[in-house]
Short mmCIF file of C-alpha atoms in Angstrom, two decimals:
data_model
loop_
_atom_site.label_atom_id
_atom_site.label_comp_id
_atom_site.label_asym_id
_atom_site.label_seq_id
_atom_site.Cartn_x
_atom_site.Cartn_y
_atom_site.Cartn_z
CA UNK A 1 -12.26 -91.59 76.40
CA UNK A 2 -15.41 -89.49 75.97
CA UNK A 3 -13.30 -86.52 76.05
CA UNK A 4 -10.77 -87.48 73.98
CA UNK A 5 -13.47 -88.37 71.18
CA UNK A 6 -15.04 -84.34 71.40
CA UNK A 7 -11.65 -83.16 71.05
CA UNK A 8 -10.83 -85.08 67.88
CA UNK A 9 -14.35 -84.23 66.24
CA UNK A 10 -13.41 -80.24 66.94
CA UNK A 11 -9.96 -80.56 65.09
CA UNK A 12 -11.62 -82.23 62.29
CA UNK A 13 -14.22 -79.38 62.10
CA UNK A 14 -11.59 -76.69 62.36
CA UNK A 15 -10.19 -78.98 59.65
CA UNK A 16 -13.36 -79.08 57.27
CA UNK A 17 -13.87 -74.97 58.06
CA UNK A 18 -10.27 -74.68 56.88
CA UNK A 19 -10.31 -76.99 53.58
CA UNK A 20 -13.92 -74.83 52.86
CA UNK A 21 -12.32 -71.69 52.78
CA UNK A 22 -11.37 -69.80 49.72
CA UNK A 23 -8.02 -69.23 48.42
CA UNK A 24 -8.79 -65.45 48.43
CA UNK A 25 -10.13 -66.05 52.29
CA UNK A 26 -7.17 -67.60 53.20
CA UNK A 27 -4.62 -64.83 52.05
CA UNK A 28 -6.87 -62.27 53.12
CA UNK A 29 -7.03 -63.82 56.90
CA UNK A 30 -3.04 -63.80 56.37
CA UNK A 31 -2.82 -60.44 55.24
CA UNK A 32 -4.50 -59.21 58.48
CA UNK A 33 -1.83 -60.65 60.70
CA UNK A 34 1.36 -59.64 58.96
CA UNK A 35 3.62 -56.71 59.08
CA UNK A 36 2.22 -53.80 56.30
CA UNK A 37 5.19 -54.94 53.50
CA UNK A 38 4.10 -58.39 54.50
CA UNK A 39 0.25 -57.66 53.67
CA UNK A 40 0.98 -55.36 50.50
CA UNK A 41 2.62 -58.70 48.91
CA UNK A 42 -0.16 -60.67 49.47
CA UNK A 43 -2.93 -58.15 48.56
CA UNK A 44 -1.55 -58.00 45.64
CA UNK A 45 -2.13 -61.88 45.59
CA UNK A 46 -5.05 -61.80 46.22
CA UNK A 47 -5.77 -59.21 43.26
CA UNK A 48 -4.45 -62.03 40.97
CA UNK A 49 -6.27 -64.66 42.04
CA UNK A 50 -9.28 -65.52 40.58
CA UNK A 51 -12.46 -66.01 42.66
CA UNK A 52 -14.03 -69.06 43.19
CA UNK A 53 -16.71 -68.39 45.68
CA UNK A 54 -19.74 -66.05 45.81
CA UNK A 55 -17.99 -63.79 48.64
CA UNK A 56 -14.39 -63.57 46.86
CA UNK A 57 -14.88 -60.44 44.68
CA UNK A 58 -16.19 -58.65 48.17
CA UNK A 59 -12.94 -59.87 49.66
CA UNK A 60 -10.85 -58.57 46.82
CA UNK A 61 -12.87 -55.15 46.99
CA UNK A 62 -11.89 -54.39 50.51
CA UNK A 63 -8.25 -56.28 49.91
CA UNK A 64 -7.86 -53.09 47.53
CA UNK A 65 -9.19 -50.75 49.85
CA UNK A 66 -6.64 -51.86 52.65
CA UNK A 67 -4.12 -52.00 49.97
CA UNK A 68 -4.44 -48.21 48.92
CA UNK A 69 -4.56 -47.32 52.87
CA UNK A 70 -1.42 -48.47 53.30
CA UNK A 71 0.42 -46.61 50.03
CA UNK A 72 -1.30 -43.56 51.67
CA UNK A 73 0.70 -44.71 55.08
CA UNK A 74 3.74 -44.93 53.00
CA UNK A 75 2.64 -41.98 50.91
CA UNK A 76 3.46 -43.87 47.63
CA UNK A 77 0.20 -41.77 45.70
CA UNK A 78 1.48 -43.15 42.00
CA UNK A 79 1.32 -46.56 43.39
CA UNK A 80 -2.66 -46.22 43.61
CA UNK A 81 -3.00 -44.80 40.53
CA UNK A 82 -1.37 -47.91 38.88
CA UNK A 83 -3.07 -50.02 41.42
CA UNK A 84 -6.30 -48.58 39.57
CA UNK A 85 -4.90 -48.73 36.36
CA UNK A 86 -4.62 -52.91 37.09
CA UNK A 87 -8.07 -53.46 38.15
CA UNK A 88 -10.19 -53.49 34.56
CA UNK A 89 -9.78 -57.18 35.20
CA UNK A 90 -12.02 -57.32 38.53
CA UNK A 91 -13.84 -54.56 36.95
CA UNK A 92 -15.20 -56.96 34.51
CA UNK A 93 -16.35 -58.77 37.66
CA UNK A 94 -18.44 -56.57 39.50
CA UNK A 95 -21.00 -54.38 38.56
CA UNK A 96 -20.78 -50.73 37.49
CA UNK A 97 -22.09 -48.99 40.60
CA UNK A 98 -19.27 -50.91 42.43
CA UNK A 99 -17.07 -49.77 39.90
CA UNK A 100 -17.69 -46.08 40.47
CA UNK A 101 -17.53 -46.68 44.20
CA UNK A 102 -13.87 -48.27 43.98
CA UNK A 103 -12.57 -45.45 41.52
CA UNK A 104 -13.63 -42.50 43.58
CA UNK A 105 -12.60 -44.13 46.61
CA UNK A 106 -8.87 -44.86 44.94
CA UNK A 107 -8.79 -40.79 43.81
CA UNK A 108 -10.01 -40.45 47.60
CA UNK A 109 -6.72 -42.21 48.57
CA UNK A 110 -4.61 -40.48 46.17
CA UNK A 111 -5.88 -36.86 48.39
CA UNK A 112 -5.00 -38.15 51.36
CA UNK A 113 -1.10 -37.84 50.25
CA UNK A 114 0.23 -34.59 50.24
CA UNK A 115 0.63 -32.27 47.45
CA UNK A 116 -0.39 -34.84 45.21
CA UNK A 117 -3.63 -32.23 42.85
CA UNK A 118 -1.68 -32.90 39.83
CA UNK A 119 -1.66 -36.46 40.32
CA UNK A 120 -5.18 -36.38 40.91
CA UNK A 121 -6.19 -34.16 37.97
CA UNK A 122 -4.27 -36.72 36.13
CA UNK A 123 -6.12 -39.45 37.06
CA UNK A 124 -9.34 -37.95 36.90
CA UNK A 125 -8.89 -37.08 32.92
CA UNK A 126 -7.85 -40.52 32.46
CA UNK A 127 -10.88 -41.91 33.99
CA UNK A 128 -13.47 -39.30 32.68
CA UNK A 129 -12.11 -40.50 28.63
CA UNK A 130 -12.20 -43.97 29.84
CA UNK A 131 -16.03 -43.76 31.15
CA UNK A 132 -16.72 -42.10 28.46
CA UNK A 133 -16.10 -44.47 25.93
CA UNK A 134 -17.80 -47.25 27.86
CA UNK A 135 -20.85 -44.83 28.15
CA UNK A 136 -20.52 -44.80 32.19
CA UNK A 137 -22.77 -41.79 32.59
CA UNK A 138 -23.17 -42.09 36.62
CA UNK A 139 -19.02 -42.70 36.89
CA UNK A 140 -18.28 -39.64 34.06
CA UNK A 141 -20.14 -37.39 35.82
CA UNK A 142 -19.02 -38.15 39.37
CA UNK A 143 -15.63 -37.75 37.95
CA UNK A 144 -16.06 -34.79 36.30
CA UNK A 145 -17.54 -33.04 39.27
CA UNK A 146 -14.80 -34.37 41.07
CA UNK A 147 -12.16 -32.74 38.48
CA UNK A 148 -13.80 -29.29 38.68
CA UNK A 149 -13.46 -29.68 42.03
CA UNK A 150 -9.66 -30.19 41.64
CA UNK A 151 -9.23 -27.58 39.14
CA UNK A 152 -10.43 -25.27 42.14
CA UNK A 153 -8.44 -26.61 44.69
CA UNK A 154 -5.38 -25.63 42.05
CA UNK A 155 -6.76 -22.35 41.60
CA UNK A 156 -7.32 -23.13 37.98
CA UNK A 157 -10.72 -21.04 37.75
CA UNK A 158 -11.57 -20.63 34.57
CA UNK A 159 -11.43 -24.86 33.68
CA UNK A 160 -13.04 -25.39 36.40
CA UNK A 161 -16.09 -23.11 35.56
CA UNK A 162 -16.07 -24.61 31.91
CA UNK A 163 -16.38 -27.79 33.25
CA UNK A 164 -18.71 -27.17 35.86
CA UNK A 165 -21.05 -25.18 33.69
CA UNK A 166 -21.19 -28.23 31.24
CA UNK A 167 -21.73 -30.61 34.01
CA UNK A 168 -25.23 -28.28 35.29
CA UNK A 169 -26.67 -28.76 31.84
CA UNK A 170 -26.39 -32.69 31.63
CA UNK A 171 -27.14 -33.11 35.31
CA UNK A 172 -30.43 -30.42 34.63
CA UNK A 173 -31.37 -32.60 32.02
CA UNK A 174 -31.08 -36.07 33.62
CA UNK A 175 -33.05 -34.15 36.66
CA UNK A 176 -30.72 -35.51 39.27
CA UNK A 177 -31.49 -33.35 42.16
CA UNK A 178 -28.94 -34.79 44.58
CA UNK A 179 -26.25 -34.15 42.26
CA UNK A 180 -27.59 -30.72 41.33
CA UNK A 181 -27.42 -30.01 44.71
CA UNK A 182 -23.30 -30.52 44.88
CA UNK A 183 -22.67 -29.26 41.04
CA UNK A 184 -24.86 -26.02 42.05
CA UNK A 185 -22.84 -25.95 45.54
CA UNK A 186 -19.22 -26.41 43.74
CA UNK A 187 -20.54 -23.89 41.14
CA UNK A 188 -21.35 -21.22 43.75
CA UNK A 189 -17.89 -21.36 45.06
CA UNK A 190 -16.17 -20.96 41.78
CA UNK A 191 -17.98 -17.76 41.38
CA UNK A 192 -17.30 -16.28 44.79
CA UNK A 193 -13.44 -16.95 44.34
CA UNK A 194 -13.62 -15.53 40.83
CA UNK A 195 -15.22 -12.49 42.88
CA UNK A 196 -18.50 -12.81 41.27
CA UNK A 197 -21.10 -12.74 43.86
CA UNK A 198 -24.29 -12.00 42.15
CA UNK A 199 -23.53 -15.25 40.02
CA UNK A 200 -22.46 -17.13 43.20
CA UNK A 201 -25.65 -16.29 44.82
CA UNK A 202 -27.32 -17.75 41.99
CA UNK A 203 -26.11 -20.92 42.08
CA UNK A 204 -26.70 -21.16 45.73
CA UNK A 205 -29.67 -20.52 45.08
CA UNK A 206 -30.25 -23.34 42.44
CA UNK A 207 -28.62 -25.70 45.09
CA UNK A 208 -30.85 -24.92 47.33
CA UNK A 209 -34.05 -24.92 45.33
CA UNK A 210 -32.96 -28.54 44.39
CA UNK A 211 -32.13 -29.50 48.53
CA UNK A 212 -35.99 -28.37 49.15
CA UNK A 213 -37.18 -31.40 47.00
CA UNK A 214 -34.25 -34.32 47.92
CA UNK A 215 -32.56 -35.28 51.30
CA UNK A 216 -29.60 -34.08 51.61
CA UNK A 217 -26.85 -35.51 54.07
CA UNK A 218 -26.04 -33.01 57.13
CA UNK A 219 -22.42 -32.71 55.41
CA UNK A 220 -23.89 -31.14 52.44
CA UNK A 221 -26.48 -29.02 53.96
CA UNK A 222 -23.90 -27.68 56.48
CA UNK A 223 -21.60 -27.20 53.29
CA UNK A 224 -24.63 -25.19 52.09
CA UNK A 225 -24.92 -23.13 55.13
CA UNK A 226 -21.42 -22.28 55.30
CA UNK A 227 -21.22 -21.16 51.25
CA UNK A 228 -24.56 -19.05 52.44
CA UNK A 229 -22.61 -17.20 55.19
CA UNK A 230 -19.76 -16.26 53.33
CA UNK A 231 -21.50 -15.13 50.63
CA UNK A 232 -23.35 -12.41 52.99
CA UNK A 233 -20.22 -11.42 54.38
CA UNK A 234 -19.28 -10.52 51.37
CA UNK A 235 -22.67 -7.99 51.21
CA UNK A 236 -21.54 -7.35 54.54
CA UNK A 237 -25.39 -7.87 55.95
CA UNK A 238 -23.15 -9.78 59.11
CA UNK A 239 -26.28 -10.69 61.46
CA UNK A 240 -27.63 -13.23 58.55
CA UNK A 241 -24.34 -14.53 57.64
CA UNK A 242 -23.80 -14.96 61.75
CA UNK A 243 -27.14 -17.05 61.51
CA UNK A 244 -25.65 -19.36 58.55
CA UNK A 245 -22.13 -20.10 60.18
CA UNK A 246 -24.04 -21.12 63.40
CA UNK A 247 -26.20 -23.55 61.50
CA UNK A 248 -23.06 -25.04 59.57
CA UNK A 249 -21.62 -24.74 63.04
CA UNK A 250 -24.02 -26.85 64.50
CA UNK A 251 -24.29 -29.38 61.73
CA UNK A 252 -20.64 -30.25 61.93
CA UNK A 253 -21.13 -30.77 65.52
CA UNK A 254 -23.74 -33.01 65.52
CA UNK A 255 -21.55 -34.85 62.19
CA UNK A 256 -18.70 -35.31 64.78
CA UNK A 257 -20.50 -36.47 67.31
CA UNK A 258 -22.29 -38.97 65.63
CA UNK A 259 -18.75 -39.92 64.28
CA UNK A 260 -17.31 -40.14 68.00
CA UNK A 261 -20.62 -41.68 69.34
CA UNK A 262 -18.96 -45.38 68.76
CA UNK A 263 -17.03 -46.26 71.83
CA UNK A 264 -14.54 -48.36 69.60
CA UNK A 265 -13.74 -45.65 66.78
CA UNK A 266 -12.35 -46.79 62.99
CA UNK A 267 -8.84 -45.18 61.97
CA UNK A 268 -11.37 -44.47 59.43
CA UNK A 269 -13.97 -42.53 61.24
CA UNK A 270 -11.71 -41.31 63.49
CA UNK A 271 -9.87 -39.41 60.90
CA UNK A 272 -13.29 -38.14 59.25
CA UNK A 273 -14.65 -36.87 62.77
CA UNK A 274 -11.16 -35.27 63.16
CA UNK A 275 -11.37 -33.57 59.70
CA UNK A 276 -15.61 -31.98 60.69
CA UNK A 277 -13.74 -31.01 64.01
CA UNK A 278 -11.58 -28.71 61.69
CA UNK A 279 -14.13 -27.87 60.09
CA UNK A 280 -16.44 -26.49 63.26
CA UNK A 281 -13.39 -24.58 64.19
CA UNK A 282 -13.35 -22.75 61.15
CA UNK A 283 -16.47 -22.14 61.15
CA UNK A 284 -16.54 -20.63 64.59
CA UNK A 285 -14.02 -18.39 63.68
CA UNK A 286 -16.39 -17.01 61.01
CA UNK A 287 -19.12 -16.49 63.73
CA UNK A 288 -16.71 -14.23 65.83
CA UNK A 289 -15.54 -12.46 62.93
CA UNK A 290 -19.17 -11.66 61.84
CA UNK A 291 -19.39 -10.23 65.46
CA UNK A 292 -17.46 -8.41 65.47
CA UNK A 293 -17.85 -6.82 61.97
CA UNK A 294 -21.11 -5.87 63.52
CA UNK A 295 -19.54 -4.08 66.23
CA UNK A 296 -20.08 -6.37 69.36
CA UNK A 297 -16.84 -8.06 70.37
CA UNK A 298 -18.16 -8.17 73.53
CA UNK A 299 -20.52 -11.32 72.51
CA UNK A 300 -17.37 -12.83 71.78
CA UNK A 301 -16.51 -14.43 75.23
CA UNK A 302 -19.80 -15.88 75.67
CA UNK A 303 -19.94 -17.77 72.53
CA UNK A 304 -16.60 -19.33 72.94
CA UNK A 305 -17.33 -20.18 77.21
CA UNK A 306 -20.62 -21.97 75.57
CA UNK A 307 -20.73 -26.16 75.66
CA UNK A 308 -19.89 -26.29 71.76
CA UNK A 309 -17.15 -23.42 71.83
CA UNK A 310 -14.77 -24.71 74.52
CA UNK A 311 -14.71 -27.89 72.70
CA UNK A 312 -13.00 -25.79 69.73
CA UNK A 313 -10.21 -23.25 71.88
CA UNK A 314 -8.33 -23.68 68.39
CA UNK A 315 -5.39 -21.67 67.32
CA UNK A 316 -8.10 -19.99 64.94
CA UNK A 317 -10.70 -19.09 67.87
CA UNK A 318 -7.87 -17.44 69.90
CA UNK A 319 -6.56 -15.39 67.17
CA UNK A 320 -10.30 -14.16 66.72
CA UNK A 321 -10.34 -13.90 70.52
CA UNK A 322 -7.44 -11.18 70.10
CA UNK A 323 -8.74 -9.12 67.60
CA UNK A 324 -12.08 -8.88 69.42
CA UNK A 325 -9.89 -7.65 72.43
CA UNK A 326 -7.77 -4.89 70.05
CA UNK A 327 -11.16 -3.80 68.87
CA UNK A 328 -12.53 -3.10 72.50
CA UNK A 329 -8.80 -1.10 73.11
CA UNK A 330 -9.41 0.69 69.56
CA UNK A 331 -5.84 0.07 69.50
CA UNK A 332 -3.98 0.03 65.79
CA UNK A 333 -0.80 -0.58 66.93
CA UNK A 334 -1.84 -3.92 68.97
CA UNK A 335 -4.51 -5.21 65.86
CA UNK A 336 -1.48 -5.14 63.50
CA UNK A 337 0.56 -6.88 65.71
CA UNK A 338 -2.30 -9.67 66.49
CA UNK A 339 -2.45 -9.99 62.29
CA UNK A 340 1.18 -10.59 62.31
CA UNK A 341 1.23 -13.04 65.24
CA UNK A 342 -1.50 -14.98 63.91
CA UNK A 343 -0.46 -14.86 59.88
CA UNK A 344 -1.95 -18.45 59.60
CA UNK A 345 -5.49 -17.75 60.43
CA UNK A 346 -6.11 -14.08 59.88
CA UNK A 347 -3.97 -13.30 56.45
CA UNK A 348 -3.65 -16.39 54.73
CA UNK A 349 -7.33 -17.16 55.13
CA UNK A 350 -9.33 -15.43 52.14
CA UNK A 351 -12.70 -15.55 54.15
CA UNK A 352 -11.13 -13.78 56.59
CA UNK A 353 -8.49 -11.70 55.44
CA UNK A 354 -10.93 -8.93 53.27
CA UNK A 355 -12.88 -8.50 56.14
CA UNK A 356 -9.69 -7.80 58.63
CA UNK A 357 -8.48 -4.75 56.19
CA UNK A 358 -12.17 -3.69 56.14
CA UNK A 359 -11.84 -3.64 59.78
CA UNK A 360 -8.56 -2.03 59.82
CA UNK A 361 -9.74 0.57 57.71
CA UNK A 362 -12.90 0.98 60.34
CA UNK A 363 -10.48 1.25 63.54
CA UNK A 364 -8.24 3.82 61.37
CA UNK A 365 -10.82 6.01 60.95
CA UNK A 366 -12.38 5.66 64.50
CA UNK A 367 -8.90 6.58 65.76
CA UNK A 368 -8.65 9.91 63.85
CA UNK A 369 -11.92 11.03 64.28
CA UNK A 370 -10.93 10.37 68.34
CA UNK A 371 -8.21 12.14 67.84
CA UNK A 372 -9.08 15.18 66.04
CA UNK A 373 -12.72 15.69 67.50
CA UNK A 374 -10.63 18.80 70.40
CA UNK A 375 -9.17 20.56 67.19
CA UNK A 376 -10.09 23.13 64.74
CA UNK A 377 -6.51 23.31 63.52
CA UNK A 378 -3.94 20.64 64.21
CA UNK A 379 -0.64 19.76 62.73
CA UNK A 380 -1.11 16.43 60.45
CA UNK A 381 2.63 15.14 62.51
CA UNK A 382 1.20 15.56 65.46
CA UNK A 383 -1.59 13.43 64.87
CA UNK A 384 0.28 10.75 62.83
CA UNK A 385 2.72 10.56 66.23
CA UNK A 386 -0.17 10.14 68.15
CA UNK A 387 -1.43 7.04 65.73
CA UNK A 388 1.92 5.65 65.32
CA UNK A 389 1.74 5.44 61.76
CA UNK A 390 3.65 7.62 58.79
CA UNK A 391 2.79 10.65 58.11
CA UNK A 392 2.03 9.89 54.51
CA UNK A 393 -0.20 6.93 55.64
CA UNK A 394 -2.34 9.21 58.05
CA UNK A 395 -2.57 11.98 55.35
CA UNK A 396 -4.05 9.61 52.89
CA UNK A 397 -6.28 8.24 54.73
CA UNK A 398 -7.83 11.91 56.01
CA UNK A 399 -7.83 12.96 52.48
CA UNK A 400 -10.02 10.12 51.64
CA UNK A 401 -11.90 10.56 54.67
CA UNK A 402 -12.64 14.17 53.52
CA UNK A 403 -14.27 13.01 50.52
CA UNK A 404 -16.32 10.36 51.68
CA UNK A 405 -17.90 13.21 54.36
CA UNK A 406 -16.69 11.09 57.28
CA UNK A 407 -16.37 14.85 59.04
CA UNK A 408 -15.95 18.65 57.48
CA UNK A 409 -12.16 19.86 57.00
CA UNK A 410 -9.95 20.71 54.12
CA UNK A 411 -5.55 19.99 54.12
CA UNK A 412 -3.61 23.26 54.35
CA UNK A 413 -0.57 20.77 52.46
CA UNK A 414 1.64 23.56 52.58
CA UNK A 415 1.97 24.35 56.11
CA UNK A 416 1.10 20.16 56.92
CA UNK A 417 -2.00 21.18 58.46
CA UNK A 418 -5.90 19.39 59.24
CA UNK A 419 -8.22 22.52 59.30
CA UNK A 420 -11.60 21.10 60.87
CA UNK A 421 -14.98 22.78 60.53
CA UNK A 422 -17.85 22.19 62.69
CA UNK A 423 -20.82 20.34 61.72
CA UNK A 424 -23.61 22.07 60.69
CA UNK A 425 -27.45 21.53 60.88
CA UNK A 426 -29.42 21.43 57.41
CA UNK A 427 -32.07 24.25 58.61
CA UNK A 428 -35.79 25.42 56.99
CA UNK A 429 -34.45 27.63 55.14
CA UNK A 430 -31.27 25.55 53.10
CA UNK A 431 -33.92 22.83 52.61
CA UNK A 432 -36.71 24.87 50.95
CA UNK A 433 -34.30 26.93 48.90
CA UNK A 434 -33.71 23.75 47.38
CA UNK A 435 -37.19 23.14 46.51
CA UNK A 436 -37.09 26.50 44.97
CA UNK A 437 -34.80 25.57 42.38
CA UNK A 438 -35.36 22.15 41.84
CA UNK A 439 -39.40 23.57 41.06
CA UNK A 440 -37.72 26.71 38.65
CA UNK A 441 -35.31 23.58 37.13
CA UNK A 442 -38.56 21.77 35.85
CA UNK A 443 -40.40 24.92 34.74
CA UNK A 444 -37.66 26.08 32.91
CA UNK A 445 -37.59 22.41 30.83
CA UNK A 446 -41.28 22.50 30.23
CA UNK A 447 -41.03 25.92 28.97
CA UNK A 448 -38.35 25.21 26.90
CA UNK A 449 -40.18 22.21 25.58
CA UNK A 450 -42.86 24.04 24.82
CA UNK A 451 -40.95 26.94 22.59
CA UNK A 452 -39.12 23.89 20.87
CA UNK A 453 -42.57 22.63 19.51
CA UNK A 454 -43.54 26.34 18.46
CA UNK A 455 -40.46 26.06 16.21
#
C-alpha cells in the first residue's frame, strides 16, 4: 500500500512539472524529438508564440538558431534571410547586444551554404540601413566590417576598401581597440590583394599596435601572424615570414585542440575544429614553401615527420613535398609536371602561385648556367634539347639573363649561337682608373662653376 502511495505522488509531480511548463518549453522539448520537417514546423511555432515566462525568449533564441541549422542542412540560404526578416517582433523583446548576436549569427548561417556572397552582401546592406536608422552603432559597424569582408571574398576591391577605410575612422574615433584590431587586419589584406604592400604593411602594423594594448583571441592573433608572413614573402625576406607561418601554425593547433579536447564534441565545434585543421594545413604549406624559397628543401622532411606535421599529410603538404623533391633533382621537366598534377594547391593558390614562377624562373636559370658553364661557344638548339624546352623559350630567357649579368656572353642570332666569355677579376689597376676620372669629373664641375661666376 506504501508503495502504491509513492508511486501516485511521483505521477502527480511529473504532472505539476508538466502543467508548470511553458508553452514555448513544451514545443521546444517536442521539436527535439521529431524528424527535421517535423521540428522546422514547430520552430516556427514557437517563433509565434508569445512568451510567458522569464526563460521563453532564451528558448526562442536558440529555437532560431536550430531553425537556421537546419535550412543550412537543407541548404535553403533565402529561407534565413526571411527567417531574419520575421524576427523585429522578438527583437523588440530582447536587448540590443542580443540582437547583434542573432543577426550576425543568421549571416553566419547564410555562409555556410554554398555560393550564396550575393545573398549575403544582400543581407548585409539591408541590415547596415536598418541599424542605421535605429542608431545601432555596435550592430552597423559589425555589419559593415562584415560587408567589406564580403566585398573581398567577391573580389570587389575597390568597395571594399571604401568601406573599410570609412569604418577605421569611426572605429579610431570611438577608440575600440578590439575592433581596430580586425578592421586594421581586414584592411591589410585588401591592400596586399590590390598588390599594395607598403600600404598593407601599414595597416598590419596599426593592427598590431592596437593587439599590444587589448587581448586578442588566439584566432585573431594567429590571423595576424599569418597576414605578417605573407606579407614578407612578398619582400621575399623568407626566414621571417618562415617564423610568422610557424606561429600562426602553432596557434591553430593549439585552437583545434582545445576544440577536440571535449571527449563528446558539438556538430558545432566539431565543424569549427575541422575548419582551424584547414587552416594549419595551409599554413604548413606556406612554411615549406618559405623553405624552400630559401634554398633548403632538405628541412622539408623533418618538419613534416615532426608531432604537429604528420597530423596535417594534406593534399597541400604533399604537393609542397614534391616540389621540394624537383628542386633537389634541379629538374624542369618534373617541377612543371608536379604544378600540373597538383593545379589545386600550387596554381590556383595566390600565396603560392607568385612564388612557384619565381622559383621556376630560379631553377631555369640554374639549369642553363649548368649547362653552359663547359662552353665558350655552343649552339642555342643544342642547349634548348638538353632543357627540353623551345628554342624561343631558352633564347629569351639567356637574353634576359645577359642583361641582368647572371654570366658574360653575347647571341651570335644569326648563326643561333651562345658565345660565353670568361669571368674576369676587377684588378688595382681598373679600380683606381676609376678614381681617376670620377676625381677629374668633379674638378672639371668646380672649375666650370667657378668660370660661370666670373661671367
Amino acid at each position: 500500500m506504501t508503495e502504491q502511495i509513492k508511486m501516485e505522488i511521483e505521477i502527480e509531480k511529473e504532472e505539476q512539472k508538466q502543467e508548470d511548463k511553458s508553452e514555448i518549453k513544451i514545443l521546444f522539448e517536442q521539436a527535439e524529438e521529431e524528424t527535421d520537417k517535423n521540428a522546422i514546423e514547430l520552430y516556427k511555432k514557437i517563433l509565434q508564440t508569445k512568451p510567458k515566462e522569464s526563460n521563453d525568449n532564451k528558448i526562442k533564441e536558440e529555437s532560431i538558431y536550430l531553425l537556421a541549422a537546419l535550412y543550412v542542412k537543407f541548404k535553403q540560404a533565402v529561407k534565413i534571410k526571411d527567417l531574419l526578416g520575421s524576427l523585429h517582433p522578438f527583437f523588440s523583446e530582447i536587448p540590443k547586444a542580443r540582437t547583434a548576436k542573432v543577426v550576425r549569427k543568421l549571416i553566419d548561417a547564410i555562409r555556410e551554404v554554398p555560393n550564396t556572397v550575393e545573398l549575403q552582401i544582400e543581407v548585409s546592406k539591408e541590415w547596415i540601413e536598418r541599424a542605421t536608422k535605429e542608431k545601432r552603432s555596435f550592430l552597423r559597424q559589425r555589419l559593415q566590417l562584415r560587408l567589406s569582408g564580403l566585398f573581398l571574398e567577391n573580389h570587389d576591391y575597390q568597395p571594399a576598401l571604401k568601406t573599410i577605410k570609412a569604418l577605421v575612422i569611426e572605429v579610431k574615433k570611438n577608440d575600440d581597440k578590439l575592433q581596430l584590431v580586425e578592421t586594421h587586419l581586414l584592411e591589410a589584406q585588401i591592400h596586399h590583394k590590390l598588390k599594395n604592400v607598403p600600404k598593407a604593411k601599414g595597416s598590419l602594423t596599426g593592427a598590431r599596435t592596437s593587439a599590444n594594448s587589448v587581448y586578442c583571441e588566439p584566432s585573431l592573433q594567429a590571423e595576424l601572424d599569418m597576414m605578417g608572413g605573407i606579407l614578407h614573402t612578398e619582400e621575399k625576406d623568407y626566414k621571417t615570414a618562415f617564423s610568422y607561418f610557424f606561429e600562426a601554425f602553432e596557434g591553430y593547433v593549439s585552437i583545434s585542440n582545445d576544440l577536440r579536447g571535449k571527449k563528446r564534441l558539438e556538430k558545432r565545434k566539431r565543424k569549427s575544429a575541422e575548419e582551424y585543421d584547414q587552416k594549419a594545413s595551409f599554413t604548413l604549406k606556406y612554411m615549406l614553401m618559405s623553405k624552400i624559397m630559401m634554398g633548403h628543401p632538405e628541412d622539408i622532411q623533418s618538419i613534416i615527420n615532426s608531432k604537429a606535421g604528420t597530423r596535417y599529410l594534406t593534399n597541400e603538404v604533399e604537393a609542397m613535398k614534391r616540389v621540394a623533391e624537383t628542386y633537389s633533382k634541379r629538374s624542369l621537366i618534373e617541377f612543371n609536371e608536379v604544378v600540373e598534377e597538383y593545379d589545386q594547391e600550387l596554381k590556383k593558390d595566390p600565396v603560392v602561385a607568385r612564388h612557384m614562377n619565381d622559383l621556376y624562373s630560379l631553377m631555369f636559370e640554374q639549369n642553363l648556367i649548368r649547362l653552359i658553364e663547359p662552353f665558350s661557344r655552343v649552339e642555342i638548339s643544342h642547349i634548348a634539347k638538353l632543357i627540353g624546352l623551345p628554342l624561343k623559350k631558352v633564347e629569351a630567357k639567356l637574353s634576359q639573363m645577359i642583361l641582368d649579368h647572371k654570366f658574360h656572353g653575347i647571341l651570335d642570332q644569326g648563326n643561333g649561337c651562345l658565345i660565353v666569355f670568361d669571368d674576369y677579376e676587377e684588378g688595382e689597376l681598373y679600380n683606381n682608373s676609376l678614381k681617376v676620372i670620377n676625381n677629374m669629373s668633379s674638378v672639371l664641375e668646380s672649375l666650370y662653376e667657378k668660370a660661370r661666376s666670373l661671367n
